[in-house]
Short mmCIF file of C-alpha atoms in Angstrom, two decimals:
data_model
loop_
_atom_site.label_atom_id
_atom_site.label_comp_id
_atom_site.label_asym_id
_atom_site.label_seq_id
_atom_site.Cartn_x
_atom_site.Cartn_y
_atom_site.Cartn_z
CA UNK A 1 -6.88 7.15 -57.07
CA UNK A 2 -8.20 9.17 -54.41
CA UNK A 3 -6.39 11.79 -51.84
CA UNK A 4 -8.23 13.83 -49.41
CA UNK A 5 -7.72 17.21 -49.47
CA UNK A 6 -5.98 19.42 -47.49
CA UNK A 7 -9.14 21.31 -46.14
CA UNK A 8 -10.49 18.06 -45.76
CA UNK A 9 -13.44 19.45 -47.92
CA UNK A 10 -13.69 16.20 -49.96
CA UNK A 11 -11.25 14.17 -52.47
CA UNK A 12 -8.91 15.25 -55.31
CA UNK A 13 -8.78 12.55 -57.76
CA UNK A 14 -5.86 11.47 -59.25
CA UNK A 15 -5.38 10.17 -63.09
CA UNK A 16 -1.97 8.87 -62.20
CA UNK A 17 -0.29 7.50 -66.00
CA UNK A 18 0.97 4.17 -66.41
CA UNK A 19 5.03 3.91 -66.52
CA UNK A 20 4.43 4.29 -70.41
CA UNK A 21 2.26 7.14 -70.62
CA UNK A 22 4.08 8.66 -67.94
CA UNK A 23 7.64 8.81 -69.73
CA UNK A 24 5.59 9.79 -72.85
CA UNK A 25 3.51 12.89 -71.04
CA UNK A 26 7.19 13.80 -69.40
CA UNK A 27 9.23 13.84 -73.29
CA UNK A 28 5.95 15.82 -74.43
CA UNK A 29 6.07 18.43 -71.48
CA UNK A 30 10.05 19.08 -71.71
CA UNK A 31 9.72 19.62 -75.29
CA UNK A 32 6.75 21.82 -74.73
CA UNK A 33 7.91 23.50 -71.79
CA UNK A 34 10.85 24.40 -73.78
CA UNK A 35 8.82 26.30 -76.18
CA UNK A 36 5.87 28.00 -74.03
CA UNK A 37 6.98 28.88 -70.72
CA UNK A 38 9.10 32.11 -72.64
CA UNK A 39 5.37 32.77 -73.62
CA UNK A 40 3.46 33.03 -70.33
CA UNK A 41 3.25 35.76 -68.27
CA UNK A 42 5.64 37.19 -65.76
CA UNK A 43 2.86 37.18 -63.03
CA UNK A 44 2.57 33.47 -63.09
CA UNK A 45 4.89 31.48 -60.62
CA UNK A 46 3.55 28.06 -60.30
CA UNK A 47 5.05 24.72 -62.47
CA UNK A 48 7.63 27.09 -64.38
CA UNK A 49 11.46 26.70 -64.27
CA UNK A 50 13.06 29.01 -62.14
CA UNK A 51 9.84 29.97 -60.30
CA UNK A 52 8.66 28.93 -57.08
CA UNK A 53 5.76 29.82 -55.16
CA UNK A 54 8.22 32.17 -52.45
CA UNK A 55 8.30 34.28 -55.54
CA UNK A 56 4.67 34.85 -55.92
CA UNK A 57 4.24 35.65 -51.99
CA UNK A 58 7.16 37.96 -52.19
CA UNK A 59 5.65 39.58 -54.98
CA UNK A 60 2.38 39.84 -53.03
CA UNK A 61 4.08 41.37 -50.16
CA UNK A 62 5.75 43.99 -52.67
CA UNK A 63 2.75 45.18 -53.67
CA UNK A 64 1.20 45.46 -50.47
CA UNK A 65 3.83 47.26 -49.32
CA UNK A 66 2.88 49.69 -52.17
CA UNK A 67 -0.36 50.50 -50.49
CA UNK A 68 -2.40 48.18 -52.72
CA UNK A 69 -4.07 46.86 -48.85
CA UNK A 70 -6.61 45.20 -50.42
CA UNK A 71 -6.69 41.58 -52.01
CA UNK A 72 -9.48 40.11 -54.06
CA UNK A 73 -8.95 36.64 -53.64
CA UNK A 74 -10.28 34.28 -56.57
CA UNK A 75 -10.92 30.68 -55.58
CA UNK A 76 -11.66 28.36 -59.04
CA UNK A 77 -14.05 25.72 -57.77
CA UNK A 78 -12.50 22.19 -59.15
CA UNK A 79 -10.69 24.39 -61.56
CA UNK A 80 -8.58 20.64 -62.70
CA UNK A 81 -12.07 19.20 -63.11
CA UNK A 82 -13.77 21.50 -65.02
CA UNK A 83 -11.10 22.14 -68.08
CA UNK A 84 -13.10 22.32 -70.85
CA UNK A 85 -11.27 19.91 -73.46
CA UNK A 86 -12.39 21.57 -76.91
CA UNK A 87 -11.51 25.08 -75.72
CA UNK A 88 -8.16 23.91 -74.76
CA UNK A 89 -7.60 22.08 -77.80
CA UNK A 90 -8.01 25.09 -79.16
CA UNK A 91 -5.76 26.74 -77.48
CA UNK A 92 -3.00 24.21 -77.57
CA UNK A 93 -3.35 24.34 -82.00
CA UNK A 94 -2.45 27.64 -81.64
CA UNK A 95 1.16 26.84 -80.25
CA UNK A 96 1.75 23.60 -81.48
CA UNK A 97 0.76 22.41 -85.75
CA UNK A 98 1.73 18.74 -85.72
CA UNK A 99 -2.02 16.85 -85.75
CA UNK A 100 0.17 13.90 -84.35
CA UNK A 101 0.76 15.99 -81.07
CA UNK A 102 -2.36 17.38 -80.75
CA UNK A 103 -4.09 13.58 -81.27
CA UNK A 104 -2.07 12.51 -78.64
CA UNK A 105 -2.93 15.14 -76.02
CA UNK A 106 -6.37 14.41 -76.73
CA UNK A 107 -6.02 10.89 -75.69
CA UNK A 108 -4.26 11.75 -72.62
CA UNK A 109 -6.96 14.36 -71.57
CA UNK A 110 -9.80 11.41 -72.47
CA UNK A 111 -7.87 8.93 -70.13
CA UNK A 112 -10.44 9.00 -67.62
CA UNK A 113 -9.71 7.95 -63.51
CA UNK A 114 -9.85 4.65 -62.91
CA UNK A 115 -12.56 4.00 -60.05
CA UNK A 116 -13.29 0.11 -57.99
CA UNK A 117 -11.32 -1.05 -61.19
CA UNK A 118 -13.70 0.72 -63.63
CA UNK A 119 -12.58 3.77 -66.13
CA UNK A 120 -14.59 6.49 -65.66
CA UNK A 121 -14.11 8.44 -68.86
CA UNK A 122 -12.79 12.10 -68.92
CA UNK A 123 -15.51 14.89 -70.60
CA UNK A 124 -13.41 17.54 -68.86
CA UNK A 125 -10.95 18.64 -66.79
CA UNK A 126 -7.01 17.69 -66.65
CA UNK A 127 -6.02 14.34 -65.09
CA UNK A 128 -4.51 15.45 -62.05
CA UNK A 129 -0.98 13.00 -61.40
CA UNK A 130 0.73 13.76 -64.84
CA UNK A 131 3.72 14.94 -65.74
CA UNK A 132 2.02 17.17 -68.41
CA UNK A 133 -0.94 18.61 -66.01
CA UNK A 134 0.27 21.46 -64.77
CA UNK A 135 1.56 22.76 -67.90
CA UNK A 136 -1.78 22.42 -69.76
CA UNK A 137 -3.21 24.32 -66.54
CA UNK A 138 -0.86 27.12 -66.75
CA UNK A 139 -2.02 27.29 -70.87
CA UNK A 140 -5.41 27.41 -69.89
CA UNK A 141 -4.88 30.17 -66.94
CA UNK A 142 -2.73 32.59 -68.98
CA UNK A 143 -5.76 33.53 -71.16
CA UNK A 144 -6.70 34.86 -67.74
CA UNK A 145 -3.48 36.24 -66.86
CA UNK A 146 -3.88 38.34 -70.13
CA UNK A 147 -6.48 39.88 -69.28
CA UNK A 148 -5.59 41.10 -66.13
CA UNK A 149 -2.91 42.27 -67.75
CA UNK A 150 -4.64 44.28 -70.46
CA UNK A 151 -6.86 45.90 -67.82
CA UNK A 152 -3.39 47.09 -65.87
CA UNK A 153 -3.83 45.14 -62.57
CA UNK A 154 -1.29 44.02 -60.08
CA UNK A 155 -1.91 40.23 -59.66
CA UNK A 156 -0.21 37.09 -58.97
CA UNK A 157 -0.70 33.89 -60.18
CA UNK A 158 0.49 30.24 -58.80
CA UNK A 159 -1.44 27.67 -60.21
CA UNK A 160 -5.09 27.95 -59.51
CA UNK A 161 -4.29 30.82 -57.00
CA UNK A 162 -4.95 34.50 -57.73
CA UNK A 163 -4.74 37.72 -56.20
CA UNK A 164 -5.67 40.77 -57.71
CA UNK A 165 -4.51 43.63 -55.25
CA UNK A 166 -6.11 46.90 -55.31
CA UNK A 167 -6.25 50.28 -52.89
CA UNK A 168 -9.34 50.26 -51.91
CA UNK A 169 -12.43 47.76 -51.00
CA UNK A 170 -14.60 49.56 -53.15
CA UNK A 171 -12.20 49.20 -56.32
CA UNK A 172 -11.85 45.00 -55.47
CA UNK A 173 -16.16 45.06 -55.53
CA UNK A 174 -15.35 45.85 -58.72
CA UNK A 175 -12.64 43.55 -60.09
CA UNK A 176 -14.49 40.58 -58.34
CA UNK A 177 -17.20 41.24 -59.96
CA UNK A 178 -15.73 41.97 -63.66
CA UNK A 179 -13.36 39.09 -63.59
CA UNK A 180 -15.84 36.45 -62.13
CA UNK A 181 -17.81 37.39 -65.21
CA UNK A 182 -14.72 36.94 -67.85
CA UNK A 183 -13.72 33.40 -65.73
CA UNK A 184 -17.26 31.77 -66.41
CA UNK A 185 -18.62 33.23 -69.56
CA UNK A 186 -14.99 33.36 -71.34
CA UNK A 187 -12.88 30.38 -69.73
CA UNK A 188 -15.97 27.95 -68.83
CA UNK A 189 -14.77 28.10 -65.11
CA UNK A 190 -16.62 28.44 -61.97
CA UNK A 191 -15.55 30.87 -59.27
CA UNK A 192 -16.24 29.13 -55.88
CA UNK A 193 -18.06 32.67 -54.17
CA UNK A 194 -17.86 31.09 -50.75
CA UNK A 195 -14.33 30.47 -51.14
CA UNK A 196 -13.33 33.53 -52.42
CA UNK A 197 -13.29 37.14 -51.21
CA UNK A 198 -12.34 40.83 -51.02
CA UNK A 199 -10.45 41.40 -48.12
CA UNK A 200 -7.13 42.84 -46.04
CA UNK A 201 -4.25 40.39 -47.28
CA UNK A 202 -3.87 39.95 -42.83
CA UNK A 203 -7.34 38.20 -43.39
CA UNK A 204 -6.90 35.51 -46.37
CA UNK A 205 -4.57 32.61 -47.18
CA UNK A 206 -2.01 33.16 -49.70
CA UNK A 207 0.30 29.59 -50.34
CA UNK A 208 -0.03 29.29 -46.76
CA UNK A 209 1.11 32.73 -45.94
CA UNK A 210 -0.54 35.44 -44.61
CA UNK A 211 0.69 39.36 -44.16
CA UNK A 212 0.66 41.70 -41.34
CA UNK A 213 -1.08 45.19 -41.50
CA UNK A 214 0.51 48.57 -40.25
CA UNK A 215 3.56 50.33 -42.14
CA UNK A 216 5.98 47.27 -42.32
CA UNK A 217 4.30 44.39 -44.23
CA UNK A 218 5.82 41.37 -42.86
CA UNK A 219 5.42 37.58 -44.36
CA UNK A 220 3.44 34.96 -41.43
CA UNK A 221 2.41 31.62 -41.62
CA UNK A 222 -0.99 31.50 -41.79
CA UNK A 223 -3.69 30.56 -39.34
CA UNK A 224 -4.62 27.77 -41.08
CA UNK A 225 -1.65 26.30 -42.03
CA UNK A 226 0.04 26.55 -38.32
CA UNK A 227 -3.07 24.34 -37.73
CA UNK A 228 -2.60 21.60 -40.30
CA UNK A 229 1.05 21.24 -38.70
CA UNK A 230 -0.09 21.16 -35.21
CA UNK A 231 -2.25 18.27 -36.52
CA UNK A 232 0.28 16.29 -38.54
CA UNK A 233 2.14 16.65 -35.26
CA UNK A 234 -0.73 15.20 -32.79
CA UNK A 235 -1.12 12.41 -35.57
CA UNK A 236 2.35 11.38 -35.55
CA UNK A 237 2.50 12.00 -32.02
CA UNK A 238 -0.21 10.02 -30.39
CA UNK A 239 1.21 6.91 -32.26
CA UNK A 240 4.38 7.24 -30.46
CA UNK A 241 3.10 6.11 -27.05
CA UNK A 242 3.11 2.35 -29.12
CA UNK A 243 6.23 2.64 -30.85
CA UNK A 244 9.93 3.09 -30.44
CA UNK A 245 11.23 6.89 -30.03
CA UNK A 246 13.31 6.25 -33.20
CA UNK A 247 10.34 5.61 -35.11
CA UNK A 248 8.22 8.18 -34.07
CA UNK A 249 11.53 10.66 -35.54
CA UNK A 250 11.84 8.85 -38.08
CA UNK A 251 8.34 9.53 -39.32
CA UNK A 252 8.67 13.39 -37.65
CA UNK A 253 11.88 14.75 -38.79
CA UNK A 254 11.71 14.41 -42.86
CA UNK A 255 8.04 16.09 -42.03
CA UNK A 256 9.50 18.78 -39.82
CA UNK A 257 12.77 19.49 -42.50
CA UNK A 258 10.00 19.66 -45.43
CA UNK A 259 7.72 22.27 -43.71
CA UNK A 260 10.64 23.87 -42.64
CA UNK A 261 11.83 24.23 -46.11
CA UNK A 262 8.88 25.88 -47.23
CA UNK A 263 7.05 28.08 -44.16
CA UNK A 264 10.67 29.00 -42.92
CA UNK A 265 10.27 31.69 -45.80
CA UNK A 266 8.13 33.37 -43.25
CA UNK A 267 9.66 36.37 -40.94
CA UNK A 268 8.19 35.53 -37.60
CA UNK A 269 10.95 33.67 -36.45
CA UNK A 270 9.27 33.52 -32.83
CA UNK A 271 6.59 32.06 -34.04
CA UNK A 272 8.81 29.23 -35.80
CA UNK A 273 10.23 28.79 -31.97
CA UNK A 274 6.98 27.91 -30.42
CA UNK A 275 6.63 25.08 -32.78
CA UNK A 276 9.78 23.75 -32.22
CA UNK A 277 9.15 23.69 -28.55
CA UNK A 278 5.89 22.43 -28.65
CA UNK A 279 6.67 19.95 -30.85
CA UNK A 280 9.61 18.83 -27.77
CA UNK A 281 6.21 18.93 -25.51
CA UNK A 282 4.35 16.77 -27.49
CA UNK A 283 7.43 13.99 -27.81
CA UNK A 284 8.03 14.60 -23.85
CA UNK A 285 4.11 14.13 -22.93
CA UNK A 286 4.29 10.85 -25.54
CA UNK A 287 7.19 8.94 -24.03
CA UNK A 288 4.88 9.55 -20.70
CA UNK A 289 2.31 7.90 -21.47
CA UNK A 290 4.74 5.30 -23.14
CA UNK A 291 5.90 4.35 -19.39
CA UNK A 292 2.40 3.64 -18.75
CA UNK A 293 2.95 2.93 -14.68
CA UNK A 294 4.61 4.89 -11.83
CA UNK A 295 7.36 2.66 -11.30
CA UNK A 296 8.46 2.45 -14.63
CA UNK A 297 8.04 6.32 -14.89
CA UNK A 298 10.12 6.40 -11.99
CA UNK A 299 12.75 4.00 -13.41
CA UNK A 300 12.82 5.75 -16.81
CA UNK A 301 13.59 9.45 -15.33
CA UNK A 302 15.86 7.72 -13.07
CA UNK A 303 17.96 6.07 -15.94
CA UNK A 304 17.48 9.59 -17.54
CA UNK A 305 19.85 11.17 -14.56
CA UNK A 306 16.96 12.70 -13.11
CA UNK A 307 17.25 12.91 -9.16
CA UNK A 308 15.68 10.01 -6.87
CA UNK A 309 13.19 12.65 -4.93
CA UNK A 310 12.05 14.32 -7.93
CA UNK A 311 11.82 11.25 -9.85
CA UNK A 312 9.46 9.88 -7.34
CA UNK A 313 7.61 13.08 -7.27
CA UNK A 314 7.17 13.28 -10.50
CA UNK A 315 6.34 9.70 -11.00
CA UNK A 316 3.52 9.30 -8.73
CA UNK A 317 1.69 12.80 -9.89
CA UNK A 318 -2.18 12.41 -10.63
CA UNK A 319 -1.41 14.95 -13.08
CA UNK A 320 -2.11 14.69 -16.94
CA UNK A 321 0.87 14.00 -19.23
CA UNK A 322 0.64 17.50 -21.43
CA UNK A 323 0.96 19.10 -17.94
CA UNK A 324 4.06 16.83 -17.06
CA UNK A 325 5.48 17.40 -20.10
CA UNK A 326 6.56 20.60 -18.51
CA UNK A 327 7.93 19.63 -15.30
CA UNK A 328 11.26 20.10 -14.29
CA UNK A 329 11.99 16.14 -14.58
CA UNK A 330 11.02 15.51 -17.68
CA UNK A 331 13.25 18.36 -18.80
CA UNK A 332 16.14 17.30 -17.08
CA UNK A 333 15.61 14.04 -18.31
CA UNK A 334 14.58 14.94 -21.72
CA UNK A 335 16.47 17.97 -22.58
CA UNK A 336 16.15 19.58 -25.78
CA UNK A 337 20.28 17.99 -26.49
CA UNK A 338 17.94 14.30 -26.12
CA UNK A 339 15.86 15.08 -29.18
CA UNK A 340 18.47 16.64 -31.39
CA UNK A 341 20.91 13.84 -30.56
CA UNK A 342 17.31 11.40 -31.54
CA UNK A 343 17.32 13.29 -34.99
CA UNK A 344 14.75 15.81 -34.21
CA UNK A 345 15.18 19.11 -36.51
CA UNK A 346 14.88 22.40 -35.62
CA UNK A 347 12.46 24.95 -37.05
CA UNK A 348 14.53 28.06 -36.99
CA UNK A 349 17.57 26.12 -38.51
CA UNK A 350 18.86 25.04 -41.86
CA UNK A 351 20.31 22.07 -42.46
#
């Protein structure tokens, strides 16, 4: 199975277990899990009980806020694709003895992606879609963690995402360099150089977060990620003008409540206020073009309460419908109480 990714820069594929395998790969993992996460490092966050990837930002921000300004941003190119399967075989027999296991986790990492209904066999990397993926990844990266340890760096790690932080550009020259080298001649990976960088944390991606500069280090979305949600918005939002209201929320809200749950970690709550408004915009300037024709734009508002002469106004405007979308009748008519009482969420509350 294919997914494209988030960047859109190509597809992730997906070795997604039958039911079997599955429940098999998910008894192996707890058992595992059990035993190794005690072992790996306290600068990894990602796929670990009790960790979360709020952690590893708020970390991040700590050590900003230290007056380590700089960030030297490692990107691992296909890092699930290019898991060389002897070296972590390797690695695995030195945690676990029983040949049974380790035959086992062979077969699952020689599953292969099934492609036009053909296997395509597995030579390396981690079938992406298992229950017992992300554990194996974290194995693999905390031979990497190590190090950084060992050479006294302040890092954190979520998955396949790592920031060294350091106090000056000059000093993060250096750790690029000396830890791209240990990444492809010790681990086998590839650091994607376009991709990665030394940099003010204001100017890089970090789980979707970015950081302000200046004395107080605050937590903001980042660029990038405010875009992807203004475009899963105009997605879900240009199919409303040929579909009911209720199933345009219905499709918005558990969207809205998930990103809330995740960027409302951020500390710009103005920023989380915008959204929320524009998002009421883009449902106002949808039911618009919904009504299609003056007179049933006029009948609509006028259903809506909205008062004859401004109704009519309104109604028979050459304008566009973002522009209407902020007129005074389609906010007396569709007041912000219209979408809440529709299901729509806020961004700057919980629940």
């Amino acid at each position: 199975m294919e997914i494209p990714k988030p960047d859109g820069a190509g597809v992730r594929k997906l070795g997604i277990p039958t039911v079997l395998d599955r429940f098999i790969q998910q008894a192996v993992m707890q058992v595992l899990q059990k035993r190794w996460d005690r072992t790996f490092s306290e600068h990894s966050y990602g796929f670990r009980p009790g960790r979360s990837a709020h952690q590893a930002v708020a970390q991040a921000q700590q050590y900003i806020a230290e007056g380590y300004s700089w960030t030297v941003d490692f990107d691992l190119e296909t890092f699930f694709d290019r898991v060389n399967h002897d070296k972590l075989m390797g690695q695995i027999a030195k945690r676990a003895e029983d040949k049974r296991l380790l035959k086992l986790i062979r077969a699952f990492l020689n599953a292969g992606v099934m492609e036009n209904g053909l296997v395509s066999p597995n030579v390396e990397g981690t079938p992406q879609g298992g229950p017992l993926s992300p554990l194996l990844s974290n194995l693999v990266l905390d031979e990497l963690d190590r190090e950084l340890e060992r050479r006294g760096h302040r890092f954190v790690r979520c998955a396949d995402d790592s920031n060294v932080y350091v106090r000056s550009e000059r000093a993060g020259q250096r750790v690029m360099e000396s830890v791209t080298r240990f990444i492809t001649q010790k681990l086998k990976l590839k650091v994607n150089e376009a991709k990665s960088a030394v940099a003010r944390p204001s100017q890089r991606m970090f789980l979707g977060f970015s950081f302000t500069g200046g004395p107080e280090v605050k937590r903001i979305i980042a660029p990038k990620a405010l875009n992807q949600f203004k475009q899963r918005i105009r997605d879900i939002t240009r199919r409303a003008k040929s579909v009911s209201i209720q199933t345009t929320m219905d499709e918005l809200a558990p969207f809205m409540r998930g990103w809330r749950g995740y960027f409302g970690f951020c500390e710009t709550p103005d920023v989380l206020m915008y959204l929320t408004r524009w998002v009421r915009l883009r449902l106002r300037a949808a039911l618009w073009r919904q009504w299609k024709t003056p007179r049933r734009r006029r009948a609509a508002l006028l259903k809506l309460g909205v008062r004859p002469r401004l109704a009519s106004n309104t109604a028979g405007s050459s304008r566009g419908a973002w522009y209407l979308a902020r007129a005074k009748a389609l906010s007396v008519g569709l007041p912000n109480a219209y979408f809440k009482s529709l299901g729509l969420p806020s961004l700057t509350e919980a629940g």
